[in-house]
PDB file of C-alpha atoms in Angstrom:
ATOM      1  CA  MET A   1      60.230 -16.590 -36.236  1.00 84.00           C
ATOM      2  CA  LEU A   2      58.772 -13.497 -35.039  1.00 87.00           C
ATOM      3  CA  LYS A   3      61.348 -11.274 -36.396  1.00 90.00           C
ATOM      4  CA  ASP A   4      60.815 -12.638 -39.802  1.00 92.00           C
ATOM      5  CA  GLU A   5      57.125 -12.048 -39.733  1.00 93.00           C
ATOM      6  CA  ILE A   6      57.577  -8.468 -38.756  1.00 94.00           C
ATOM      7  CA  SER A   7      59.950  -7.953 -41.551  1.00 95.00           C
ATOM      8  CA  ARG A   8      57.496  -9.397 -44.146  1.00 96.00           C
ATOM      9  CA  ARG A   9      54.639  -7.233 -42.665  1.00 95.00           C
ATOM     10  CA  ILE A  10      56.818  -4.155 -42.886  1.00 96.00           C
ATOM     11  CA  LYS A  11      57.410  -4.730 -46.388  1.00 96.00           C
ATOM     12  CA  GLN A  12      53.591  -5.269 -46.969  1.00 96.00           C
ATOM     13  CA  ALA A  13      52.735  -2.275 -45.125  1.00 95.00           C
ATOM     14  CA  MET A  14      55.123  -0.167 -47.251  1.00 96.00           C
ATOM     15  CA  ARG A  15      53.352  -1.641 -50.433  1.00 96.00           C
ATOM     16  CA  ASP A  16      49.848  -0.990 -49.016  1.00 96.00           C
ATOM     17  CA  GLY A  17      50.807   2.567 -47.813  1.00 95.00           C
ATOM     18  CA  ASN A  18      49.911   1.722 -44.313  1.00 94.00           C
ATOM     19  CA  THR A  19      52.236   4.321 -42.374  1.00 94.00           C
ATOM     20  CA  VAL A  20      51.096   3.256 -39.102  1.00 94.00           C
ATOM     21  CA  GLU A  21      51.602  -0.218 -39.427  1.00 95.00           C
ATOM     22  CA  LYS A  22      54.971   0.254 -40.920  1.00 96.00           C
ATOM     23  CA  GLU A  23      56.342   2.603 -38.176  1.00 96.00           C
ATOM     24  CA  VAL A  24      55.030   0.503 -35.390  1.00 96.00           C
ATOM     25  CA  LEU A  25      56.517  -2.742 -36.857  1.00 96.00           C
ATOM     26  CA  ARG A  26      59.919  -0.845 -37.304  1.00 97.00           C
ATOM     27  CA  VAL A  27      59.864   0.251 -33.725  1.00 96.00           C
ATOM     28  CA  ALA A  28      59.299  -3.187 -32.605  1.00 95.00           C
ATOM     29  CA  LEU A  29      61.911  -4.872 -34.759  1.00 94.00           C
ATOM     30  CA  GLY A  30      64.433  -2.296 -33.717  1.00 94.00           C
ATOM     31  CA  ASP A  31      63.723  -2.866 -30.055  1.00 93.00           C
ATOM     32  CA  ILE A  32      63.987  -6.477 -30.560  1.00 91.00           C
ATOM     33  CA  GLN A  33      67.290  -6.209 -32.467  1.00 91.00           C
ATOM     34  CA  THR A  34      68.565  -3.747 -29.731  1.00 91.00           C
ATOM     35  CA  ALA A  35      67.536  -6.146 -27.031  1.00 87.00           C
ATOM     36  CA  GLU A  36      69.426  -9.002 -28.727  1.00 86.00           C
ATOM     37  CA  ALA A  37      72.477  -7.018 -29.241  1.00 87.00           C
ATOM     38  CA  ARG A  38      72.406  -5.835 -25.601  1.00 86.00           C
ATOM     39  CA  GLU A  39      72.098  -9.462 -24.188  1.00 78.00           C
ATOM     40  CA  GLY A  40      74.340 -10.983 -26.814  1.00 75.00           C
ATOM     41  CA  ALA A  41      71.874 -13.701 -26.890  1.00 65.00           C
ATOM     42  CA  LYS A  42      70.783 -15.809 -29.889  1.00 69.00           C
ATOM     43  CA  GLU A  43      67.372 -14.799 -31.196  1.00 71.00           C
ATOM     44  CA  SER A  44      64.461 -16.337 -29.826  1.00 78.00           C
ATOM     45  CA  ASP A  45      60.757 -15.905 -30.271  1.00 80.00           C
ATOM     46  CA  ASP A  46      60.260 -15.768 -26.291  1.00 81.00           C
ATOM     47  CA  ALA A  47      62.648 -12.726 -26.186  1.00 85.00           C
ATOM     48  CA  ALA A  48      60.946 -11.111 -28.999  1.00 88.00           C
ATOM     49  CA  ILE A  49      57.447 -11.705 -27.670  1.00 88.00           C
ATOM     50  CA  ALA A  50      58.722 -10.130 -24.293  1.00 88.00           C
ATOM     51  CA  VAL A  51      59.837  -7.022 -26.250  1.00 91.00           C
ATOM     52  CA  VAL A  52      56.613  -6.694 -27.936  1.00 92.00           C
ATOM     53  CA  LYS A  53      54.517  -7.135 -24.873  1.00 91.00           C
ATOM     54  CA  LYS A  54      56.718  -4.433 -23.314  1.00 94.00           C
ATOM     55  CA  LEU A  55      55.970  -2.063 -26.108  1.00 95.00           C
ATOM     56  CA  LEU A  56      52.210  -2.733 -26.031  1.00 93.00           C
ATOM     57  CA  LYS A  57      52.044  -2.139 -22.532  1.00 94.00           C
ATOM     58  CA  SER A  58      53.786   1.143 -23.056  1.00 95.00           C
ATOM     59  CA  VAL A  59      51.436   2.067 -25.907  1.00 95.00           C
ATOM     60  CA  THR A  60      48.245   1.000 -24.033  1.00 93.00           C
ATOM     61  CA  GLU A  61      49.346   3.266 -21.062  1.00 95.00           C
ATOM     62  CA  THR A  62      50.118   6.049 -23.179  1.00 94.00           C
ATOM     63  CA  ALA A  63      46.788   5.785 -24.936  1.00 93.00           C
ATOM     64  CA  ALA A  64      44.770   5.721 -21.544  1.00 93.00           C
ATOM     65  CA  GLN A  65      46.422   9.051 -20.659  1.00 94.00           C
ATOM     66  CA  THR A  66      46.169  10.975 -23.972  1.00 92.00           C
ATOM     67  CA  ALA A  67      43.359  13.436 -24.484  1.00 91.00           C
ATOM     68  CA  ASN A  68      43.773  14.134 -27.945  1.00 93.00           C
ATOM     69  CA  PRO A  69      41.261  12.093 -30.219  1.00 93.00           C
ATOM     70  CA  ALA A  70      43.715  11.971 -33.269  1.00 93.00           C
ATOM     71  CA  GLU A  71      46.520  10.658 -31.215  1.00 95.00           C
ATOM     72  CA  LYS A  72      44.267   8.392 -29.347  1.00 93.00           C
ATOM     73  CA  ALA A  73      43.021   6.855 -32.757  1.00 94.00           C
ATOM     74  CA  THR A  74      46.617   6.389 -33.855  1.00 94.00           C
ATOM     75  CA  LEU A  75      47.673   4.734 -30.554  1.00 94.00           C
ATOM     76  CA  GLU A  76      44.357   2.350 -31.010  1.00 95.00           C
ATOM     77  CA  ALA A  77      45.671   1.456 -34.438  1.00 94.00           C
ATOM     78  CA  GLU A  78      49.226   0.602 -32.770  1.00 94.00           C
ATOM     79  CA  ILE A  79      47.800  -1.572 -30.082  1.00 94.00           C
ATOM     80  CA  VAL A  80      45.952  -3.610 -32.890  1.00 94.00           C
ATOM     81  CA  VAL A  81      48.985  -4.073 -34.734  1.00 94.00           C
ATOM     82  CA  LEU A  82      51.190  -5.021 -31.818  1.00 93.00           C
ATOM     83  CA  SER A  83      48.472  -7.215 -30.431  1.00 90.00           C
ATOM     84  CA  SER A  84      48.360  -8.995 -33.892  1.00 91.00           C
ATOM     85  CA  LEU A  85      51.967 -10.028 -33.301  1.00 90.00           C
ATOM     86  CA  LEU A  86      51.300 -11.815 -29.924  1.00 86.00           C
ATOM     87  CA  PRO A  87      50.130 -15.499 -29.656  1.00 82.00           C
ATOM     88  CA  LYS A  88      46.399 -15.772 -29.057  1.00 80.00           C
ATOM     89  CA  ALA A  89      45.789 -15.613 -25.265  1.00 78.00           C
ATOM     90  CA  LEU A  90      43.569 -18.281 -23.644  1.00 82.00           C
ATOM     91  CA  SER A  91      40.070 -17.185 -22.319  1.00 84.00           C
ATOM     92  CA  VAL A  92      39.364 -17.665 -18.630  1.00 87.00           C
ATOM     93  CA  GLU A  93      37.298 -20.804 -19.459  1.00 89.00           C
ATOM     94  CA  GLU A  94      40.129 -22.282 -21.416  1.00 88.00           C
ATOM     95  CA  LEU A  95      42.458 -21.662 -18.471  1.00 89.00           C
ATOM     96  CA  VAL A  96      39.926 -23.345 -16.193  1.00 89.00           C
ATOM     97  CA  ALA A  97      40.064 -26.352 -18.439  1.00 89.00           C
ATOM     98  CA  LYS A  98      43.941 -26.370 -18.628  1.00 88.00           C
ATOM     99  CA  LEU A  99      44.052 -26.116 -14.750  1.00 89.00           C
ATOM    100  CA  THR A 100      41.591 -28.650 -13.861  1.00 89.00           C
ATOM    101  CA  PRO A 101      44.108 -31.398 -13.175  1.00 89.00           C
ATOM    102  CA  LYS A 102      45.803 -28.969 -10.731  1.00 87.00           C
ATOM    103  CA  ALA A 103      42.537 -28.142  -9.020  1.00 87.00           C
ATOM    104  CA  ASP A 104      43.159 -30.101  -5.730  1.00 90.00           C
ATOM    105  CA  ALA A 105      46.383 -28.386  -5.339  1.00 89.00           C
ATOM    106  CA  ILE A 106      45.003 -24.768  -6.324  1.00 88.00           C
ATOM    107  CA  LYS A 107      41.936 -25.370  -3.662  1.00 89.00           C
ATOM    108  CA  ALA A 108      44.289 -26.563  -0.961  1.00 90.00           C
ATOM    109  CA  ALA A 109      46.562 -23.378  -1.158  1.00 88.00           C
ATOM    110  CA  PRO A 110      46.339 -21.232   1.831  1.00 91.00           C
ATOM    111  CA  ASN A 111      45.232 -17.965   0.042  1.00 90.00           C
ATOM    112  CA  ASP A 112      44.394 -16.738  -3.489  1.00 87.00           C
ATOM    113  CA  GLY A 113      48.048 -15.680  -4.016  1.00 89.00           C
ATOM    114  CA  ALA A 114      49.613 -18.947  -3.324  1.00 91.00           C
ATOM    115  CA  ALA A 115      46.831 -20.463  -5.415  1.00 90.00           C
ATOM    116  CA  THR A 116      47.482 -18.242  -8.231  1.00 90.00           C
ATOM    117  CA  GLY A 117      51.416 -19.171  -7.989  1.00 90.00           C
ATOM    118  CA  ILE A 118      50.489 -22.677  -8.420  1.00 90.00           C
ATOM    119  CA  ALA A 119      48.381 -22.177 -11.407  1.00 90.00           C
ATOM    120  CA  MET A 120      51.083 -19.910 -13.040  1.00 90.00           C
ATOM    121  CA  LYS A 121      53.688 -22.560 -12.410  1.00 89.00           C
ATOM    122  CA  ALA A 122      51.466 -25.247 -13.792  1.00 88.00           C
ATOM    123  CA  LEU A 123      50.648 -23.173 -17.090  1.00 87.00           C
ATOM    124  CA  LYS A 124      54.199 -22.232 -17.581  1.00 84.00           C
ATOM    125  CA  ALA A 125      55.005 -26.008 -17.525  1.00 84.00           C
ATOM    126  CA  ASP A 126      52.518 -26.551 -20.174  1.00 82.00           C
ATOM    127  CA  GLY A 127      54.094 -23.707 -22.154  1.00 76.00           C
ATOM    128  CA  VAL A 128      50.991 -21.577 -21.727  1.00 79.00           C
ATOM    129  CA  ASP A 129      51.611 -17.956 -21.776  1.00 76.00           C
ATOM    130  CA  ALA A 130      48.612 -16.302 -19.858  1.00 80.00           C
ATOM    131  CA  ASN A 131      47.492 -12.882 -18.665  1.00 80.00           C
ATOM    132  CA  GLY A 132      47.972 -12.739 -15.128  1.00 84.00           C
ATOM    133  CA  LYS A 133      44.383 -11.188 -14.473  1.00 88.00           C
ATOM    134  CA  ASP A 134      42.750 -14.072 -16.417  1.00 88.00           C
ATOM    135  CA  VAL A 135      44.669 -16.662 -14.486  1.00 90.00           C
ATOM    136  CA  THR A 136      43.511 -15.053 -11.050  1.00 91.00           C
ATOM    137  CA  GLU A 137      39.837 -15.153 -12.302  1.00 91.00           C
ATOM    138  CA  ALA A 138      40.249 -18.812 -13.185  1.00 90.00           C
ATOM    139  CA  VAL A 139      41.676 -19.594 -10.049  1.00 90.00           C
ATOM    140  CA  LYS A 140      38.698 -17.853  -8.260  1.00 90.00           C
ATOM    141  CA  LYS A 141      36.294 -20.215 -10.375  1.00 89.00           C
ATOM    142  CA  LEU A 142      38.338 -23.107  -9.517  1.00 87.00           C
ATOM    143  CA  ARG A 143      38.297 -22.363  -5.823  1.00 84.00           C
ATOM    144  CA  GLY A 144      34.534 -21.639  -5.787  1.00 79.00           C
TER     145      GLY A 144
END
């Protein structure tokens, strides 16, 4: 489970003296636990991944807006740590390969938005979690 991996990595970061990694992982673990308590749901990796994605988006937006080079370097390190917690995303080429069986339906869609919707549904059905921008690009390649 993702929570267990985060706990192990917190302990390792403490042993290694890696303050940035330790603190980011603590925040992530706390946010995951808070979300679980708030929802009253059993712990699941999907919920934990959603929390980490939200945290990553927040840190990325903050990094884009900060002007202080020291803060920016710390935020970039946090982004690396948070990104390492997420499952590896498929490349555009890999997405095109996954979507090839649905190519006819994607090409028949009235517009790019509808085609992207078909593609996202197909990917979700296969258990693939993909970046929306990458899916849009894959759809454009399939549609020609």
